[in-house]
Coordinates of C-alpha atoms in Angstrom, one line a residue:
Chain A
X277 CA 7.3 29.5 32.9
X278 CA 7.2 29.5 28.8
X279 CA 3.9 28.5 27.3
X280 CA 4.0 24.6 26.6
X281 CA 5.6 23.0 24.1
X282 CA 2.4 20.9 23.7
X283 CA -1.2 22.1 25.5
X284 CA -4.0 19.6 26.1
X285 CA -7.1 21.1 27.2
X286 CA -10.2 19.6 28.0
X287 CA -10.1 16.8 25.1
X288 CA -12.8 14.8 24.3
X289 CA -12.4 12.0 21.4
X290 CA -15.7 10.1 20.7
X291 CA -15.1 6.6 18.2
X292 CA -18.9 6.5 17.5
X293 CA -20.9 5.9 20.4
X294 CA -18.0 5.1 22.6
X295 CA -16.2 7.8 24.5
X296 CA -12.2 7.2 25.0
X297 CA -11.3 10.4 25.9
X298 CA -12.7 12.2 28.5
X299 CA -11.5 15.3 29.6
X300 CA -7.6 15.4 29.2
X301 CA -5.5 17.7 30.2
X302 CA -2.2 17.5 29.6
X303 CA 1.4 19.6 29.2
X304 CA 4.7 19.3 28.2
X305 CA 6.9 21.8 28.6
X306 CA 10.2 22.4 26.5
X307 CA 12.9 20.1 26.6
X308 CA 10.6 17.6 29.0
X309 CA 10.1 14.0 28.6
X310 CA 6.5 13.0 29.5
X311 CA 5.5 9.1 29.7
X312 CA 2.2 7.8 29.5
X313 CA 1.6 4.7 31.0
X314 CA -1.5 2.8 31.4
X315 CA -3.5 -0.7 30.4
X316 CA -4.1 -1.4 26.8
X317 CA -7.3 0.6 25.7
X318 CA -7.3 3.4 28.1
X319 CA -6.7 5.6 25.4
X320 CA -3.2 6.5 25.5
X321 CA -2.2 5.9 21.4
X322 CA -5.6 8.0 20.9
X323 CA -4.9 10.7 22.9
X324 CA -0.9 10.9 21.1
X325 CA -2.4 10.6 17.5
X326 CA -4.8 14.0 18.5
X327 CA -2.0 15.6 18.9
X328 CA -0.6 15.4 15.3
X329 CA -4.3 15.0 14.4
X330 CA -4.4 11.6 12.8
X331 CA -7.2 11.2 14.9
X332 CA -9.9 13.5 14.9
X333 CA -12.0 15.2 18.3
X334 CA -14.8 16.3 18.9
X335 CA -13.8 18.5 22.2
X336 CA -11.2 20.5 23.8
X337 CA -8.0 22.1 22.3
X338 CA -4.5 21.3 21.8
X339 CA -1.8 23.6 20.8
X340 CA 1.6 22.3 19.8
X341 CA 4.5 25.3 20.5
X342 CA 1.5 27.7 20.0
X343 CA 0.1 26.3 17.0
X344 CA -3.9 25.4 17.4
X345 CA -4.2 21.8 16.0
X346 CA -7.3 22.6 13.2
X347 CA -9.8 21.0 10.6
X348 CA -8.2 22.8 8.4
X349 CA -5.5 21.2 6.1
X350 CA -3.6 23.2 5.1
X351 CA -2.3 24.2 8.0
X352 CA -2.7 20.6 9.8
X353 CA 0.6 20.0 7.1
X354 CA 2.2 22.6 8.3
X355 CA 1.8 21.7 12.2
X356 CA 2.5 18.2 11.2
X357 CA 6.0 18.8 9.7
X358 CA 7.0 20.2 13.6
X359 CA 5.7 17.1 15.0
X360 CA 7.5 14.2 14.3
X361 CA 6.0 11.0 14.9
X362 CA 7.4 6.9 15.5
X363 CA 4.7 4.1 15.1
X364 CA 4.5 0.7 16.9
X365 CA 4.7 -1.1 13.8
X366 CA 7.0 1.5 12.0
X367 CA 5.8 2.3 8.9
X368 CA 8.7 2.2 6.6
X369 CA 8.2 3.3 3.6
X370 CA 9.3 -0.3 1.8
X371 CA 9.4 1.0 -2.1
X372 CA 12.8 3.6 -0.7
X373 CA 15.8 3.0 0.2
X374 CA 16.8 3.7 4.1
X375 CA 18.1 7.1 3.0
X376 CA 15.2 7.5 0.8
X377 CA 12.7 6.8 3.3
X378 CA 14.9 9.5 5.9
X379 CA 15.2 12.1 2.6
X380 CA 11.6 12.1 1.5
X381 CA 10.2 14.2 4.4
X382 CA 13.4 17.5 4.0
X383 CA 12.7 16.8 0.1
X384 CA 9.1 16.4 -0.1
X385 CA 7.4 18.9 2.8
X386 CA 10.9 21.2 3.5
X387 CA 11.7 21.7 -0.2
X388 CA 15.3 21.3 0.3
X389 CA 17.8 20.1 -2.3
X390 CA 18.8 16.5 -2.9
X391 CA 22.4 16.8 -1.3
X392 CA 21.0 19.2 1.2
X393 CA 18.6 16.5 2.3
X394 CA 21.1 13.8 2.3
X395 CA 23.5 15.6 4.4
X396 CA 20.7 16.0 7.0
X397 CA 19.7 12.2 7.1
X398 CA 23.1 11.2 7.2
X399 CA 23.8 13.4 10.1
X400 CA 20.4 11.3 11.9
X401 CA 21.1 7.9 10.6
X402 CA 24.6 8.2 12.4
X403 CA 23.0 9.8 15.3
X404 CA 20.9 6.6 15.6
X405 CA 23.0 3.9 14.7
X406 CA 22.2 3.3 11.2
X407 CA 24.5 5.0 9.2
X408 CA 26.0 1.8 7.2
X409 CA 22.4 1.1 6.4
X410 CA 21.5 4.0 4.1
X411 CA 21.2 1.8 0.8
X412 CA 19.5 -0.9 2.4
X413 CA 15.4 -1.5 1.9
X414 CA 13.6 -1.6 4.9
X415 CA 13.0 -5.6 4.3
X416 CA 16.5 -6.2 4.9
X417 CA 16.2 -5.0 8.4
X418 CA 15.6 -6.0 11.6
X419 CA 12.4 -4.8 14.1
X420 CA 14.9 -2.8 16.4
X421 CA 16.7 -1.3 12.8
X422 CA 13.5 -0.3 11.1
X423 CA 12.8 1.5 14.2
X424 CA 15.9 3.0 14.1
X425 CA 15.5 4.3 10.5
X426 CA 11.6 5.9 11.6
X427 CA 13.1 7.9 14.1
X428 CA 15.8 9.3 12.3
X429 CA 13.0 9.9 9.7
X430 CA 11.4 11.9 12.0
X431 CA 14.6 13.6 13.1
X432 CA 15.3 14.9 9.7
X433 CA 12.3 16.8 9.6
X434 CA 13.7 18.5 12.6
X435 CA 10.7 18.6 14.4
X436 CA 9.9 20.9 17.8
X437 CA 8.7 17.8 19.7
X438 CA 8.6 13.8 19.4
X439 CA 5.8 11.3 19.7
X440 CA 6.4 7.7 20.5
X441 CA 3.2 5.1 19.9
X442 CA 4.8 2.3 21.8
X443 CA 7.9 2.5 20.0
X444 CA 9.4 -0.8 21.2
X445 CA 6.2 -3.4 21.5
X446 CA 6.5 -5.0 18.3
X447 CA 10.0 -5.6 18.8
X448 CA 11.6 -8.7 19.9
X449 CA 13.0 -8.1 23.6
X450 CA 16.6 -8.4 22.7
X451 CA 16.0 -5.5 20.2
X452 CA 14.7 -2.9 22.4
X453 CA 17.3 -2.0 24.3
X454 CA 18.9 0.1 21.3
X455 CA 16.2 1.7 20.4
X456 CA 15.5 2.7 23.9
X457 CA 19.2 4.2 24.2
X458 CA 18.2 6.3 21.0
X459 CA 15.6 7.7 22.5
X460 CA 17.4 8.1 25.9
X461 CA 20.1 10.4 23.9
X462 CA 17.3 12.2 22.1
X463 CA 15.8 13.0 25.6
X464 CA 19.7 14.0 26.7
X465 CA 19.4 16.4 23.8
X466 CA 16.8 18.5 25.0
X467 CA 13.8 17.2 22.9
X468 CA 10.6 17.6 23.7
X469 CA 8.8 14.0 23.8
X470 CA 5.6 12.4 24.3
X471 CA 5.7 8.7 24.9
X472 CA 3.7 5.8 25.2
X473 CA 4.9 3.0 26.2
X474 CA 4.8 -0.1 28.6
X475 CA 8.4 -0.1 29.4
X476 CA 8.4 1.1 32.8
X477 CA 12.5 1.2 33.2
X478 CA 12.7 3.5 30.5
X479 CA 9.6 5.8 32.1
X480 CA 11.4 5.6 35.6
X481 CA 14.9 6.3 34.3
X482 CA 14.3 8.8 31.9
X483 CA 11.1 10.7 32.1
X484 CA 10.3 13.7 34.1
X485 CA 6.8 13.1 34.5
X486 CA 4.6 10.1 34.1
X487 CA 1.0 10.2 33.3
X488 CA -1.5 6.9 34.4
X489 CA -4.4 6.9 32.0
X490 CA -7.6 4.9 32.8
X491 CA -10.3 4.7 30.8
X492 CA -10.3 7.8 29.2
X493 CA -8.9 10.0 31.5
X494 CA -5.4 11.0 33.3
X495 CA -5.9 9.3 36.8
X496 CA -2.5 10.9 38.5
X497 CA 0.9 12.1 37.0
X498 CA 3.9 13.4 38.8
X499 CA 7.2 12.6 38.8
X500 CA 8.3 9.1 38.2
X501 CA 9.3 8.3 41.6
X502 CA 6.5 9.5 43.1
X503 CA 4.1 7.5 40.8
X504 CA 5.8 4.3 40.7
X505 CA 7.0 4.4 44.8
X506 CA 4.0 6.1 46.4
X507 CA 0.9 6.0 43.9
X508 CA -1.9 7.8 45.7
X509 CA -4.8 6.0 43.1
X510 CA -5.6 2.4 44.1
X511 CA -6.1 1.8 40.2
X512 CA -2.2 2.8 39.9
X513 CA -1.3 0.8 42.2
X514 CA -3.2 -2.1 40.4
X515 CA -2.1 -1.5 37.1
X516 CA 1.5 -1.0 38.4
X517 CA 1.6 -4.3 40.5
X518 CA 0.6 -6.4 37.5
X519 CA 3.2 -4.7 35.2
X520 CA 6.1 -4.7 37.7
X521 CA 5.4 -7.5 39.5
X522 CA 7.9 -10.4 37.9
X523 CA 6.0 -12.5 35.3
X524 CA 2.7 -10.5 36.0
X525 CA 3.6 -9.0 33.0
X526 CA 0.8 -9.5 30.2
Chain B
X273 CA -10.8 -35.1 -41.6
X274 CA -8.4 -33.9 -43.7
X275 CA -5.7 -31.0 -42.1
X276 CA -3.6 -29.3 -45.0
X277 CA -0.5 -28.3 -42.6
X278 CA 0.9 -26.7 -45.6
X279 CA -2.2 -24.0 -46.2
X280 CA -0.6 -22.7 -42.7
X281 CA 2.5 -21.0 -44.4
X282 CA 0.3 -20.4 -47.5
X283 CA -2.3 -18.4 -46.5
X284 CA 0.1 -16.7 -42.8
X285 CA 0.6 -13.6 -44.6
X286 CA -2.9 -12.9 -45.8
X287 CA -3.3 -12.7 -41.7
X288 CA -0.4 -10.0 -41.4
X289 CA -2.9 -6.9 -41.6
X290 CA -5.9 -8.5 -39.4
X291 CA -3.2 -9.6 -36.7
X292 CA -1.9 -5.9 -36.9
X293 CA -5.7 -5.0 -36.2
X294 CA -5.9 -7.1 -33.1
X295 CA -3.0 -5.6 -31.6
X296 CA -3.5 -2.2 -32.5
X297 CA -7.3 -1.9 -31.0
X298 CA -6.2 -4.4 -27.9
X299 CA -3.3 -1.9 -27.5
X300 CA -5.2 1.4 -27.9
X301 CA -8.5 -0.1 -25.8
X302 CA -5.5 -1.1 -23.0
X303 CA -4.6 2.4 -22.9
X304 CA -8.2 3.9 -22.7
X305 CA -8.9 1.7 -20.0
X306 CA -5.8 2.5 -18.0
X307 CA -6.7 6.2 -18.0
X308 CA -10.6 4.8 -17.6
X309 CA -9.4 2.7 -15.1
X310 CA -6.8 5.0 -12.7
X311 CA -9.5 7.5 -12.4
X312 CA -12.3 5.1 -11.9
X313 CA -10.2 3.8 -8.4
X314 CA -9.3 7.3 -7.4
X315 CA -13.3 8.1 -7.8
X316 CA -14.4 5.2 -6.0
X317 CA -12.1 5.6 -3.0
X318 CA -13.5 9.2 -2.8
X319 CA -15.5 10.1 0.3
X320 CA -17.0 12.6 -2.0
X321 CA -20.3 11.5 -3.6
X322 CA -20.5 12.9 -6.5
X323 CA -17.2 11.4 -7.7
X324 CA -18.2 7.9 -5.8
X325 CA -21.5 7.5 -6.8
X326 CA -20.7 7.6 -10.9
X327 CA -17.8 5.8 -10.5
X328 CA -19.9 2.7 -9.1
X329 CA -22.7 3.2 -11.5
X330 CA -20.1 2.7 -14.3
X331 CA -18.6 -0.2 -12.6
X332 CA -21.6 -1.8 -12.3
X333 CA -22.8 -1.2 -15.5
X334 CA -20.4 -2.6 -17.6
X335 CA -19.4 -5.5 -15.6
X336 CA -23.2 -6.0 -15.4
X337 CA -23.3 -6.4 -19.5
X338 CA -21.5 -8.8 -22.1
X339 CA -18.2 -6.7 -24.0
X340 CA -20.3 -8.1 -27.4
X341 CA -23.4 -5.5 -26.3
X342 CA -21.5 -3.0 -25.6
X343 CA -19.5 -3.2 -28.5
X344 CA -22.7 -3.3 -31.1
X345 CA -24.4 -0.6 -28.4
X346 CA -21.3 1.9 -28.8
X347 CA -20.7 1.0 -32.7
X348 CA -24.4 1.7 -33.9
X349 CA -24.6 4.5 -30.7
X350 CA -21.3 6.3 -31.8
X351 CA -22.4 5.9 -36.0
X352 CA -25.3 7.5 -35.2
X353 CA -24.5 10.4 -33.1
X354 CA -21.1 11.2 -34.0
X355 CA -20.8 9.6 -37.2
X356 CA -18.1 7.6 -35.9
X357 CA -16.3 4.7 -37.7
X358 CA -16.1 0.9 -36.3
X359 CA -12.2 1.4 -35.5
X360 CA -12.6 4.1 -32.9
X361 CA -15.7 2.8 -31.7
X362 CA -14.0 -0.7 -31.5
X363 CA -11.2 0.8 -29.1
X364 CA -13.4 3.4 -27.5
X365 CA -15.6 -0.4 -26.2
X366 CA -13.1 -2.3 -25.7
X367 CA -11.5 1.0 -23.0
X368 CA -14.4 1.7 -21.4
X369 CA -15.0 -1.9 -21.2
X370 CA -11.4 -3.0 -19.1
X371 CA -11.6 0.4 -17.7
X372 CA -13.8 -1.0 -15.2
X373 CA -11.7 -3.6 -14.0
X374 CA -8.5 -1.8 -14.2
X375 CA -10.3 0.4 -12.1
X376 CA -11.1 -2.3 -9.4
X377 CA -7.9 -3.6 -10.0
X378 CA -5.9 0.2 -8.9
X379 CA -8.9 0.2 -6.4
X380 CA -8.2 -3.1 -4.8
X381 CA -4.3 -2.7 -5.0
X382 CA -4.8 0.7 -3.7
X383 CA -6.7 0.0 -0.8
X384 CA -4.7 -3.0 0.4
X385 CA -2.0 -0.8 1.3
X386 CA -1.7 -0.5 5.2
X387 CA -3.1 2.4 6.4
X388 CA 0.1 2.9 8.3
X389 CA 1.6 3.9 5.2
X390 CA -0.8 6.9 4.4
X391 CA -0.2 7.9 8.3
X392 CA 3.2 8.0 8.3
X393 CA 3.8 10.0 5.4
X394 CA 0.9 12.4 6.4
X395 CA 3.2 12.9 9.7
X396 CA 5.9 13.8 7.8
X397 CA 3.4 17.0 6.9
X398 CA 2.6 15.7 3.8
X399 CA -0.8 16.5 1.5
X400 CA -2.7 13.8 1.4
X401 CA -2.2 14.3 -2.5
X402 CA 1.1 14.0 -2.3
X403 CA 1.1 11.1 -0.4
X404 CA -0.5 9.3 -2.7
X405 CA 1.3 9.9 -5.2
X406 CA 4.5 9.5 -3.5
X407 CA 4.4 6.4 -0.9
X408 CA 0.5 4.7 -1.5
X409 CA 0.7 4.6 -5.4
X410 CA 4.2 3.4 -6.5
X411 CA 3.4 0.6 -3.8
X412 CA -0.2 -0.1 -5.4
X413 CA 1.3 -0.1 -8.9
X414 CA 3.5 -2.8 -8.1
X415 CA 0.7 -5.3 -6.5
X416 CA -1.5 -4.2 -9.4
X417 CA 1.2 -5.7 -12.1
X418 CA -0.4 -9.1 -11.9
X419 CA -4.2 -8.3 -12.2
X420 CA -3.1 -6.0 -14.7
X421 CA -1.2 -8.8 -16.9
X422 CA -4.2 -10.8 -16.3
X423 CA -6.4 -8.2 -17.5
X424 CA -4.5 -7.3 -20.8
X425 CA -4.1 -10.4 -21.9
X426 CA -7.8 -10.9 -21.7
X427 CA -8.7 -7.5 -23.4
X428 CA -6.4 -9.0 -26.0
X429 CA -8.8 -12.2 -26.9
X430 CA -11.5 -9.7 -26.1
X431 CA -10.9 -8.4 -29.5
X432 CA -11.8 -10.6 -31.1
X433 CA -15.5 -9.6 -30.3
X434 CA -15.3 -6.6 -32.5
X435 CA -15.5 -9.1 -35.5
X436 CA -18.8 -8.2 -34.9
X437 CA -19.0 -4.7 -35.5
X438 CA -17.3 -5.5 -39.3
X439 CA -13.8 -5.2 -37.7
X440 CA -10.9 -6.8 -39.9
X441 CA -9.3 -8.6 -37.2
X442 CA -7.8 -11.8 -36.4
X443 CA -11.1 -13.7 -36.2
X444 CA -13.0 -12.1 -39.2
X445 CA -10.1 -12.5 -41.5
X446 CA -9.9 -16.7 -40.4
X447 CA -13.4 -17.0 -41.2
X448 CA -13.6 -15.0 -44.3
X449 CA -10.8 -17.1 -45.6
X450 CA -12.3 -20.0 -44.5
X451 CA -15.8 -19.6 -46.5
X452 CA -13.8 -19.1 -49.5
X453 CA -11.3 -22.1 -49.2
X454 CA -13.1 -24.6 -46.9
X455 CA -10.0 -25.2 -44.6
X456 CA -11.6 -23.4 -41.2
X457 CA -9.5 -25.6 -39.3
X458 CA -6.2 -24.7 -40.7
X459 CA -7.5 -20.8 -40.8
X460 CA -8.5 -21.1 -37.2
X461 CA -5.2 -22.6 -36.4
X462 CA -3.0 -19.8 -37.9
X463 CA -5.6 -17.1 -36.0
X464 CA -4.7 -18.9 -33.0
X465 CA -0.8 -18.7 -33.8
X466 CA -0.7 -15.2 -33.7
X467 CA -3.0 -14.7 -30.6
X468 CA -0.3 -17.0 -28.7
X469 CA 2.1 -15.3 -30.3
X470 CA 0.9 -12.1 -28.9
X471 CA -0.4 -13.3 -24.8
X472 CA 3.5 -14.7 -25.0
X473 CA 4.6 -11.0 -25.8
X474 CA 2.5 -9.6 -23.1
X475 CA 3.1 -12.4 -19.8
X476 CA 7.3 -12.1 -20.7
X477 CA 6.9 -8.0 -20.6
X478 CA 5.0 -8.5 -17.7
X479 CA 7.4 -11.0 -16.2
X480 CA 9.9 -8.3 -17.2
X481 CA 8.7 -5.9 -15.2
X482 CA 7.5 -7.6 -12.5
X483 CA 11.1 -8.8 -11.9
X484 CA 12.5 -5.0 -11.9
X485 CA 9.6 -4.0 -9.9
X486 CA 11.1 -6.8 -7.1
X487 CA 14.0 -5.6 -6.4
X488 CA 12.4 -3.4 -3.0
X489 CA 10.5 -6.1 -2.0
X490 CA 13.9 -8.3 -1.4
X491 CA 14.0 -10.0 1.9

């Protein structure tokens, strides 16, 4: 097989004194949808934001289609701009428009033309939903839009691979569904995605592996019906009995 | 006491080229201490301490020390050294002096913007120059319009301070009229026209722009 789409070797993240990651390893390969799950502060949004290297480490190495993720900036720009990224809490930009906030990235980092740019953010708002939207500002939307518009911001720089920080936990629960199908016909697509999230319908319907962190490190991964049916760590089992146990849910 | 109402009209244009003093050294001190100001903020929120560490000191400084010191420090200082007169040393006080709080104004709006913001647009591969120019400071700007209306005005009545360094403004002209004609009151009263006169200039221009400046935050 083809060298990963995204490598994780050995990674070690320190906050301080506190060490949250501790020895991952990780790969996703082209075109594969990988889920981490896990309980809130195992490390799972830490160990996505090393990979576009909004957080720092101190240990290890991780490659994104080949690229070394660096200090140095320069080139941490570059590798960014093939690395799309969604946020929990989106982070519209609220001062643009919704084709603004899409354009900015193909203006600004690809140096493409105005009508150039449009045409590719049209092309992604319609892919997810939002093309009536375009001259709307992000106030004027809902959760479920906004999150929506991020993605098809991160679309537009037509990135190599996608990262998801819990895309759908700030959202109201009627609102997740469509932004689950988005990313359900992203995955459909062929894109490569990382994702973190706690919706355990989405990782068992759509992922082709899923990943259990605990406390730093990747306790078992495999495919989803082999974690979720027959997990072989009792801390799996755990964590998955309080999420999918009906109203166990935190 | 007597109030002659009627010296008001009288003596309102022998005001006309003190009030133009006021705004011209409030207006050219406003611009010095933007410029002051913006890089103060973007030195301050450095990591790096050689920009930092003066940019404090300079803060502290002159918020530490009454606008009337500095003024007579910079007007004999500047006389001095550089043979300077009291207009430019009048506006080159009254900049560096709101410089330092337009700078903790910019600094203040500037870092109240979610860090979320910076992050996303530094996903999007871009500099982190860029991003601030781009997504943090057009944001900033806009919660720094009301400190910064705030802080005008102010420099404004400020000016009045450089009455002290033999400055022809508002002030000096009200009580040099005054010890020739007896009628302070009335004098004071026409100084204070034009000062209101002039804050009711600067809060509609600010309400002005505050009101086009809305228009993204609509909800």
């Amino acid at each position: 097989m083809d060298a990963p789409m995204i490598g994780i070797h050995g990674l070690h993240k320190y906050f301080g004194e506190s060490h949250v990651l501790r020895g991952i390893d990780l790969s996703v390969a082209q075109s594969e949808v990988v889920v981490v799950i896990g309980a809130s502060g195992s490390g799972k949004s830490t160990l996505l934001r090393c990979v576009n290297r909004l957080e720092d480490f101190q240990e290890g190495r991780v490659e994104v289609n080949g690229r070394r993720v660096r200090d140095d900036e320069r080139r941490i720009n570059a590798l960014r701009s093939h690395v799309g990224m969604v946020f929990q809490h989106f982070n519209l930009f609220p001062h643009m428009t919704v084709l603004g906030n899409v354009t900015e990235g193909p203006t600004q980092v690809r140096g493409l033309g105005r009508d150039e740019a449009r045409d590719i953010a049209r092309r992604y708002l319609d892919k997810v939903g939002m093309g009536d939207f375009e001259n709307a500002y992000p106030a004027t939307l809902s959760g479920g839009q906004k999150q929506r518009v991020a993605i098809a911001r991160a679309l537009a720089m037509e990135p190599d691979v996608m990262l998801f920080d819990e895309p759908t936990s700030a959202l109201d629960p009627e609102l997740v569904g469509g932004v689950l199908a988005v990313m359900r016909g992203l995955a459909e697509d062929g894109m490569t995605m990382l994702v973190v999230t706690h919706e355990m319908g989405f990782a068992s319907e759509v992922a082709d592996t899923v990943a259990f962190m605990d406390q730093g490190v990747i306790l078992e991964s495999g495919p989803p019906a082999t974690i979720f049916n027959d997990p072989q760590q009792a801390r799996t089992r755990e964590f998955l009995g309080q999420v999918l146990t009906p109203g166990g849910c935190t | 006491m007597y109030y002659d109402a009627s010296a008001l009209i009288k003596y309102f244009p022998y005001f006309l080229p003190a009030a133009w003093m006021t705004i011209k050294i409030s207006v050219l001190g406003i611009l010095l201490g933007l410029g002051l100001g913006l890089t103060a903020a973007f030195a301050r929120i450095s990591r790096r301490t050689v920009l930092n560490a003066p940019a404090r000191a300079y803060v502290y400084v002159i918020r530490g020390t009454p606008l009337l010191l500095q003024l007579l420090f910079i007007y004999y200082g500047m006389r001095s050294v550089a043979g300077l007169d009291a207009v430019p040393s009048a506006v080159l006080a009254l900049g560096v002096h709101n410089g330092a709080y337009i700078g903790e104004v910019f600094r203040g709006a500037i870092q109240s913007i979610a860090p979320g913001q910076m992050e996303a647009a530094r996903s999007l591969g871009m500099s982190h120059c860029r991003a601030m120019f781009r997504i943090i400071l057009p944001q900033a700007l806009k919660r720094a319009v009301p400190p910064l209306g705030n802080q005008f005005i102010i420099a404004l009545k400020d000016s009045s301070l450089a009455s002290a360094i033999t400055i022809n403004e508002l002030l000096l002209k009200a009580q040099q009229l005054a010890s020739s004609n007896f009628m302070m009151m009335e004098m004071l009263t026409v100084a204070a026209f034009f000062y209101l006169f002039y804050t009711g200039v600067f809060t509609w221009l600010f309400a002005r722009v505050e009101a086009r400046l809305a228009v993204s935050a609509r909800t």
